[in-house]
Tab-separated table of C-alpha atoms in Angstrom:
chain	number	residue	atom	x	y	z
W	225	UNK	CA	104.409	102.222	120.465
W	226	UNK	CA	105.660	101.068	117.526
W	227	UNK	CA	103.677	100.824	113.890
W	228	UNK	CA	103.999	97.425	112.451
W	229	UNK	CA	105.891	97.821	109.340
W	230	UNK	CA	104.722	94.779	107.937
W	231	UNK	CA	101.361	96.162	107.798
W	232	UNK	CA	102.014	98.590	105.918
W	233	UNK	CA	104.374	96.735	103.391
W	234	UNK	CA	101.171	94.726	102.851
W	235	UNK	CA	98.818	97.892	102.896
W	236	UNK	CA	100.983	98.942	100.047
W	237	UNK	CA	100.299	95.712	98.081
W	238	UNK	CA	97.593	96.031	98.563
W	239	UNK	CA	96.709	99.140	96.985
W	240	UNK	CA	98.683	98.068	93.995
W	241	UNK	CA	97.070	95.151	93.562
W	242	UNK	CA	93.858	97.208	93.724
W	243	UNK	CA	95.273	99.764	90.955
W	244	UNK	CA	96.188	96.962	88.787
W	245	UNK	CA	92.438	95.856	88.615
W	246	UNK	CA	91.352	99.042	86.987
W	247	UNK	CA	91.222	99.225	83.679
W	248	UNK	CA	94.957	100.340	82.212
W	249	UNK	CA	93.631	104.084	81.296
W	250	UNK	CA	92.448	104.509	84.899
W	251	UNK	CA	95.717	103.282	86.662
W	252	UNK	CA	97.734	106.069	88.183
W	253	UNK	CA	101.451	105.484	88.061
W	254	UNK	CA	102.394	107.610	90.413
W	255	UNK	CA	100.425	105.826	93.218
W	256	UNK	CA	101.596	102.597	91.825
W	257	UNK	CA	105.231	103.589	92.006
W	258	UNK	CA	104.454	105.302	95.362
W	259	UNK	CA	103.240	101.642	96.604
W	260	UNK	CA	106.250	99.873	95.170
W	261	UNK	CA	108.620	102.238	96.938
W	262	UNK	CA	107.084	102.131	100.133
W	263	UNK	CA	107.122	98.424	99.928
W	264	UNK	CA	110.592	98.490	99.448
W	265	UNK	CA	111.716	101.050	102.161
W	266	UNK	CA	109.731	99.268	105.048
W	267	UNK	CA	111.238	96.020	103.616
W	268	UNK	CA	114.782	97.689	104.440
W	269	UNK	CA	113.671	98.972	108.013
W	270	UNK	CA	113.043	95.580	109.074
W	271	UNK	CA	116.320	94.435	107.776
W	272	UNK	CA	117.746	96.949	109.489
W	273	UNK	CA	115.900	95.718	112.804
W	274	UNK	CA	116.639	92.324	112.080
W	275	UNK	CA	120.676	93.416	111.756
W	276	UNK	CA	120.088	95.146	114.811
W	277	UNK	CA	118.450	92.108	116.770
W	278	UNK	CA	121.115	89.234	115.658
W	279	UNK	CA	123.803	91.972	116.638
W	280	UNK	CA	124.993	91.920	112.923
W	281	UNK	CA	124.838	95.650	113.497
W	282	UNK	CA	125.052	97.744	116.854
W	283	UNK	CA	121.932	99.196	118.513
W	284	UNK	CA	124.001	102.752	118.700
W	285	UNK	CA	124.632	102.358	114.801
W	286	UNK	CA	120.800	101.557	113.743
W	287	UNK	CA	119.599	104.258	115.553
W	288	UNK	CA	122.465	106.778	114.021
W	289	UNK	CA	120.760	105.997	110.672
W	290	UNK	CA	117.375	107.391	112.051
W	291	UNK	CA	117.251	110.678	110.632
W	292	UNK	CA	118.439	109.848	107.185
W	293	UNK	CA	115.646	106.988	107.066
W	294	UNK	CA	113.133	109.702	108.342
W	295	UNK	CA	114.253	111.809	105.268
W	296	UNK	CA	113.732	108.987	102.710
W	297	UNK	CA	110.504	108.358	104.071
W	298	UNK	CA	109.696	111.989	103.786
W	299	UNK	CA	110.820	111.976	100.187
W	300	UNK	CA	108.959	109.187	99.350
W	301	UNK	CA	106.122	110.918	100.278
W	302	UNK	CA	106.945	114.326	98.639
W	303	UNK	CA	104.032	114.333	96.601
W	304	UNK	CA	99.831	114.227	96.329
W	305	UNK	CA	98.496	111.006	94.634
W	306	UNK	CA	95.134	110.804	93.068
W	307	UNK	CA	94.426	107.359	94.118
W	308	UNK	CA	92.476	107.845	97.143
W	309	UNK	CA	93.721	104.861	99.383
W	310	UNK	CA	97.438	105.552	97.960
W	311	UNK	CA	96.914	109.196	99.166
W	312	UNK	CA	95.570	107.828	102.387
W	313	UNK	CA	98.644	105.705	103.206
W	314	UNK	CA	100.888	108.427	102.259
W	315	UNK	CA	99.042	111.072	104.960
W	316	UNK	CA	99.156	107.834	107.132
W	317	UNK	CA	103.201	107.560	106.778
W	318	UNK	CA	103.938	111.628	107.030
W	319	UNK	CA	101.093	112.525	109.681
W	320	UNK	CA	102.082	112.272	113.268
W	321	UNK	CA	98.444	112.167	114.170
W	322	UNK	CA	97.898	109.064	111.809
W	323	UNK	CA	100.806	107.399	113.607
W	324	UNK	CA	104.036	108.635	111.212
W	325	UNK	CA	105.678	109.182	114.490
W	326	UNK	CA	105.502	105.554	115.485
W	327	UNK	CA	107.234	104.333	112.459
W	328	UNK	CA	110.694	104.515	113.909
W	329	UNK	CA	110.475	103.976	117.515
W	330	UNK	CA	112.113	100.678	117.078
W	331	UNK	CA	115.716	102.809	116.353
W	332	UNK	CA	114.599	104.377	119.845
W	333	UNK	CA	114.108	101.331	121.881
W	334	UNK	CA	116.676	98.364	121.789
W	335	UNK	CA	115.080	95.072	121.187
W	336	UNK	CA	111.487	96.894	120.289
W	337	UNK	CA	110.624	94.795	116.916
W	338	UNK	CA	109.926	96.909	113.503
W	339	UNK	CA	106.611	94.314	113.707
W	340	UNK	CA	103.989	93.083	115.720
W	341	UNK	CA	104.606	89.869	114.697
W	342	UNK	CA	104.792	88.788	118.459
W	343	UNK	CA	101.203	90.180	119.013
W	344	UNK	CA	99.886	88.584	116.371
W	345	UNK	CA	101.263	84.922	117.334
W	346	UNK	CA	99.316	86.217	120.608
W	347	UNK	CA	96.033	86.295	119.083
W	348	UNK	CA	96.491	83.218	116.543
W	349	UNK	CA	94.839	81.045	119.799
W	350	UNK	CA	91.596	83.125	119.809
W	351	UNK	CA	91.216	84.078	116.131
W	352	UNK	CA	91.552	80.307	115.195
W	353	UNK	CA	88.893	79.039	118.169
W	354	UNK	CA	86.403	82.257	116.440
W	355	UNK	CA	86.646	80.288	113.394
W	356	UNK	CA	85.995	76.848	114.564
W	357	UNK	CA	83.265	77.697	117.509
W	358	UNK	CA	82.012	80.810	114.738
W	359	UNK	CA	82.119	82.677	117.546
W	360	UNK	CA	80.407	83.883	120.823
W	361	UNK	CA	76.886	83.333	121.548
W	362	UNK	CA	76.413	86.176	123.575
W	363	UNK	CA	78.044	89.054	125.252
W	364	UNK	CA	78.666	87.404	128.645
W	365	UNK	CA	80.363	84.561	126.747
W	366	UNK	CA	82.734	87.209	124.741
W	367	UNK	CA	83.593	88.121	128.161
W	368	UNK	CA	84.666	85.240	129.528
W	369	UNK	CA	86.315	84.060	126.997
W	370	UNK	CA	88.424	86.887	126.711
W	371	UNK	CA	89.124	87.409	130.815
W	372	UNK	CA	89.957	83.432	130.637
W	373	UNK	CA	92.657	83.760	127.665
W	374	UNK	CA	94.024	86.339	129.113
W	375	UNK	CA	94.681	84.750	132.517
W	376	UNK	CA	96.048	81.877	130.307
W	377	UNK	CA	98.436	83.899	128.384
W	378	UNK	CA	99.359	86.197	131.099
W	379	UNK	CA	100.195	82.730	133.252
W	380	UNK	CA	102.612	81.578	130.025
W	381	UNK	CA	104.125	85.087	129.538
W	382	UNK	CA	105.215	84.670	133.362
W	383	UNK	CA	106.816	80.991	133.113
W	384	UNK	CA	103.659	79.760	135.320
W	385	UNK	CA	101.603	76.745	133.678
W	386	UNK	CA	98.311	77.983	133.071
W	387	UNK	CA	96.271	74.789	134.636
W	388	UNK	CA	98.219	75.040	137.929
W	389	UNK	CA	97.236	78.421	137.823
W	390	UNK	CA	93.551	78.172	136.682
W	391	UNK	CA	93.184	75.493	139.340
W	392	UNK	CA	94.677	77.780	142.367
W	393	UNK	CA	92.801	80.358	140.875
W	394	UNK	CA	89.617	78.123	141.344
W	395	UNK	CA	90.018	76.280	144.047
W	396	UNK	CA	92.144	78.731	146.648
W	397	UNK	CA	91.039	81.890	145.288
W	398	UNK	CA	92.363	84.725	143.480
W	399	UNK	CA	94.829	85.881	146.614
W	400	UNK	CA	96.259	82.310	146.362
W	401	UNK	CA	96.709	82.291	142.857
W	402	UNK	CA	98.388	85.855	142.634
W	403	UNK	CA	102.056	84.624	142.915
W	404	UNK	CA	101.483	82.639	139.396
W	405	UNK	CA	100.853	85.427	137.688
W	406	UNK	CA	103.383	87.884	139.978
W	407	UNK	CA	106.676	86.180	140.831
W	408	UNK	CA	107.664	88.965	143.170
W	409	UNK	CA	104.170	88.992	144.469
W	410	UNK	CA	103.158	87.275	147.990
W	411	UNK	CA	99.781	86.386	149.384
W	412	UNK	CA	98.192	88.464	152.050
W	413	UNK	CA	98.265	87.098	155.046
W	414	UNK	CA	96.973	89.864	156.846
């Protein structure tokens, strides 16, 4: 599993933009400098993915520079910070429980992005219809919704178009409609 390092870039903002609303004898430097440098260090790890992606740089040579990024990031988070949501992104990016070990694993795993991006283009379809509809009514309609996109974008993932699908699905039942979804998969005859 991999963190999403543009999340935190932007956590980072935003705790500096948050700092910078307090009055100017109540900003802490040291958090704000904290938040600046960590904005610029997971800006550099997803350059270094992106090298790594367009082949610009080898996968053997990215994940070589592993350890020495794991040492910057340790550096960069040498030291307490009295801001309380600075100080909680810092335990965040040196606690392996809080998911500091998941920073990195895109050095680990060739072609593994240094974002989510691609699960968040997943989700733009349902977060945009929950703005337009405002929603479920109910529980049972939650449901279905989310069992239906998922069929949907399970169908696209495999190459399949999703009505052809949804209508073998409906009309020939789910055996029938199995080798949509699964390529490799056959109906039971038996």
């Amino acid at each position: 599993r991999q963190s999403c390092l543009a999340h935190l870039a932007r956590k980072a903002k935003e705790i500096s933009q948050q700092i910078m609303m307090l009055p100017a004898n109540l900003r802490d430097k040291s958090s704000l400098a904290f938040c600046s440098r960590v904005r610029e260090f997971m800006a550099m790890l997803c350059e270094v993915g992106h090298k790594r992606n367009s082949g610009e740089i080898a996968f053997s040579k990215a994940r070589k520079k592993k350890r020495s990024l794991q040492l910057r990031l340790i550096s960069i988070c040498s030291a307490s910070l009295k801001y309380p949501d600075a100080e909680n992104l810092r335990q965040r990016l040196i606690n392996p429980d809080r998911g500091a070990n998941r920073i990195f694993t895109f050095l680990d795993i060739n072609g593994m992005e240094p974002t989510n991006n691609h699960a968040e283009q997943s989700l733009r379809l349902p977060v945009i219809f929950r703005k337009i509809t405002f929603g479920n009514r109910s529980a049972l309609g939650a449901a279905t919704f989310s069992t239906n996109l998922s069929l949907i974008t399970t169908a696209r993932r495999q190459g399949t178009d999703p009505i052809q699908f949804l209508l073998s699905l409906l009309i020939d039942g789910p055996v029938a409609a199995l080798p949509f979804l699964y390529r490799n998969a056959a109906p039971d005859t038996s």
